Amino acid sequence: MSGESIFAALEPLLERVSKPIQYVGGELNSQVKDWNCGGHSPQGEELTTRWALMYPDAYEVGLPNQGVMILYEVLNERPDALCERTYAVWPDMEQAMREAGVAQFTVDGHRPVRDFDVLGVSFSTELGYTNLLTALDLAGIPLRAEQRSDDDPLVVAGGHAAFNPEPIAGFVDAAVVGDGEQAVLAITDIVQAWKAEGRPGGRAELLLRLARTGGVYVPSLYDVSYLPDGRIQRVAPRPGLAGVPWRVSKHTVMDLDEWPYPKQPLVPLAESVHERMSVEIFRGCTRGCRFCQAGMITRPVRERSITGIGEMVEKGLAATGFEEVGLLSLSSADHSEIAEVTKGLADRYDGTQTGLSLPSTRVDAFNIDLANELTRNGRRSGLTFAPEGGSERIRKVINKMVSEDDLISTVAAAYGAGWRQVKLYFMCGLPTETDEDVLQIADLAKRVIDTGRQVSGRRDIRCTVSIGGFVPKPHTPFQWCGQLGVEETDERLRKLREALRSDKRYGSAIGLRYHDGEPGLVEGLLSRGDRRVGEVIEAVWRAGARFDGWSEHFSYDTWMRCAAEVFEGQPVDVDWFTTRERDESEVLPWDHLDSGLDKDWLWDDWQDALDETEVDDCRWTPCFDCGVCPQMGTDIQIGPTGKTLLPLTVVRS
């Protein structure tokens, strides 16, 4: 493993491709460590553990990813480890690299990915799977894990999609579910110990050691058997492998103040999707939205303290020069001290160009005081709310406890306080949904405009309706439900579009943005698929699929054609994996991966959804027995701390 830079071979290609700056590296706060920073053992064995971290999308999407940025810094803080980043290359660069014989490289040291010990890939969406195969092929790493030698890196999947890694089980050596900070350090220790001992037993021994920790899933060590009708009969450790667990546990980092990462956020050279410095103010969510995989799998709630947030903002701004701070979480306005956090930061940076921002705000958590603090030092942009469902009935089904009156009173306050634009996010294809549920989105949007015009006395009020297709996800109460088909989704969206356009009184005041049903169905195939879907992924990739999350690159016809060819003669097809409803007794492909959620509790919540029964947030009510806290040895960690942010005179000129 030489670790020599290949930039001399790469440089001539840059003038032939679009956005060449995304491949050159050298960003502010990036690191290139010595290849042998860990030294050698007394026996002469080298002791450096080398990670290449990949976000399987374009640089502009991948660089701001908080998860990769955190792990990059956590690993590079270790003197005996190094970490570099790699991203998916655009098709023009892929072609140029193949023609010139240039391998997949890191943007930090421009080192070949194949030279590293571990290739860690963070999947926030399943539509990045074909980009993984491109990277493996360009790197010279065999696509199939079973074909790799001791000289190939371990390919480890993480991120939300890793909670069901079965569709890519043939392509990855291992998967980690849950928080990555402690997990990557534990894997580093195991790899280093194995190297120090002279790599006994080769790759197979290293994988066995990882699996025996109980926190790393190694698919090759598990056998899957099927029933004649296509359902899974059992997933079990292979015979004779002592210490390989039946279920693999997720990782949960407690006390976020002890993990104040990233301390030195990366600043992109090229334009990226987020031009800001971000701080994760809490992790996890217990609102209990039944469609939301992120909320379910990241339980329990763990808040960062107000002083911890303040310190991260101070250091992050000094390290980056950004003028916007994103206060991130799944539901940022739910932080127990969000009012104190925003006022304290606004006071601290008063008179500067530093603005604050939140992701989409819950209707029942918004207030004008909060909004004013967010915009005090920055620009007043539009507000985004996510009712998710168009009717009150469907909001009860998905446990989104927001009434239409709540929404109207909230937007009335916003428009009355000077805002001119509101964005509303909904989903189409939710369980038990009817045409009428979706058409009520139009009625709601019109009422929003009417309210805005009335309270503001102006006509330049706008409301943008954004619709996403619902995809059932593992480890949620909706993991058993049938997904709405493509034609039904598109027809429902057509009716909504007509309803919005039919009334000339609203004209351009209401905008509509939506995705058709095709990408959602493919995402559904990948999110709830099992190992048999892996052959489809490879076939589609060989047929040219790249960047499936980008509409200009996505080909639904290619996915359907390859799936039909792969599944021919089998008891399964695309509809079997997507639009089919599962029953309670079915073994699901991810049942052996323990998110902490009790399967019986999830089923009961699914039944509550069908009964339109709402469930409160367990942060403020007695425990509902979802299973996470006792099973994972964790607990909800929330404030208030009662502390305040002191002014920082150093920020003023």
Short mmCIF file of C-alpha atoms in Angstrom, two decimals, residues 14-15 56 91 169 185 230 348 424 548 556 618:
data_model
loop_
_atom_site.label_atom_id
_atom_site.label_comp_id
_atom_site.label_asym_id
_atom_site.label_seq_id
_atom_site.Cartn_x
_atom_site.Cartn_y
_atom_site.Cartn_z
CA LEU A 14 -9.20 18.40 -15.21
CA GLU A 15 -9.37 20.67 -18.27
CA PRO A 56 -21.67 8.50 -2.70
CA PRO A 91 -19.88 10.74 -15.75
CA ALA A 169 -24.92 -7.22 1.20
CA LEU A 185 -12.70 4.36 16.65
CA GLY A 230 -40.53 -15.78 -1.66
CA ARG A 348 -23.82 37.56 20.91
CA LEU A 424 -45.49 23.90 2.84
CA ASP A 548 -30.00 7.87 -9.52
CA TYR A 556 -36.93 4.23 -14.46
CA CYS A 618 -42.56 10.64 25.19
#
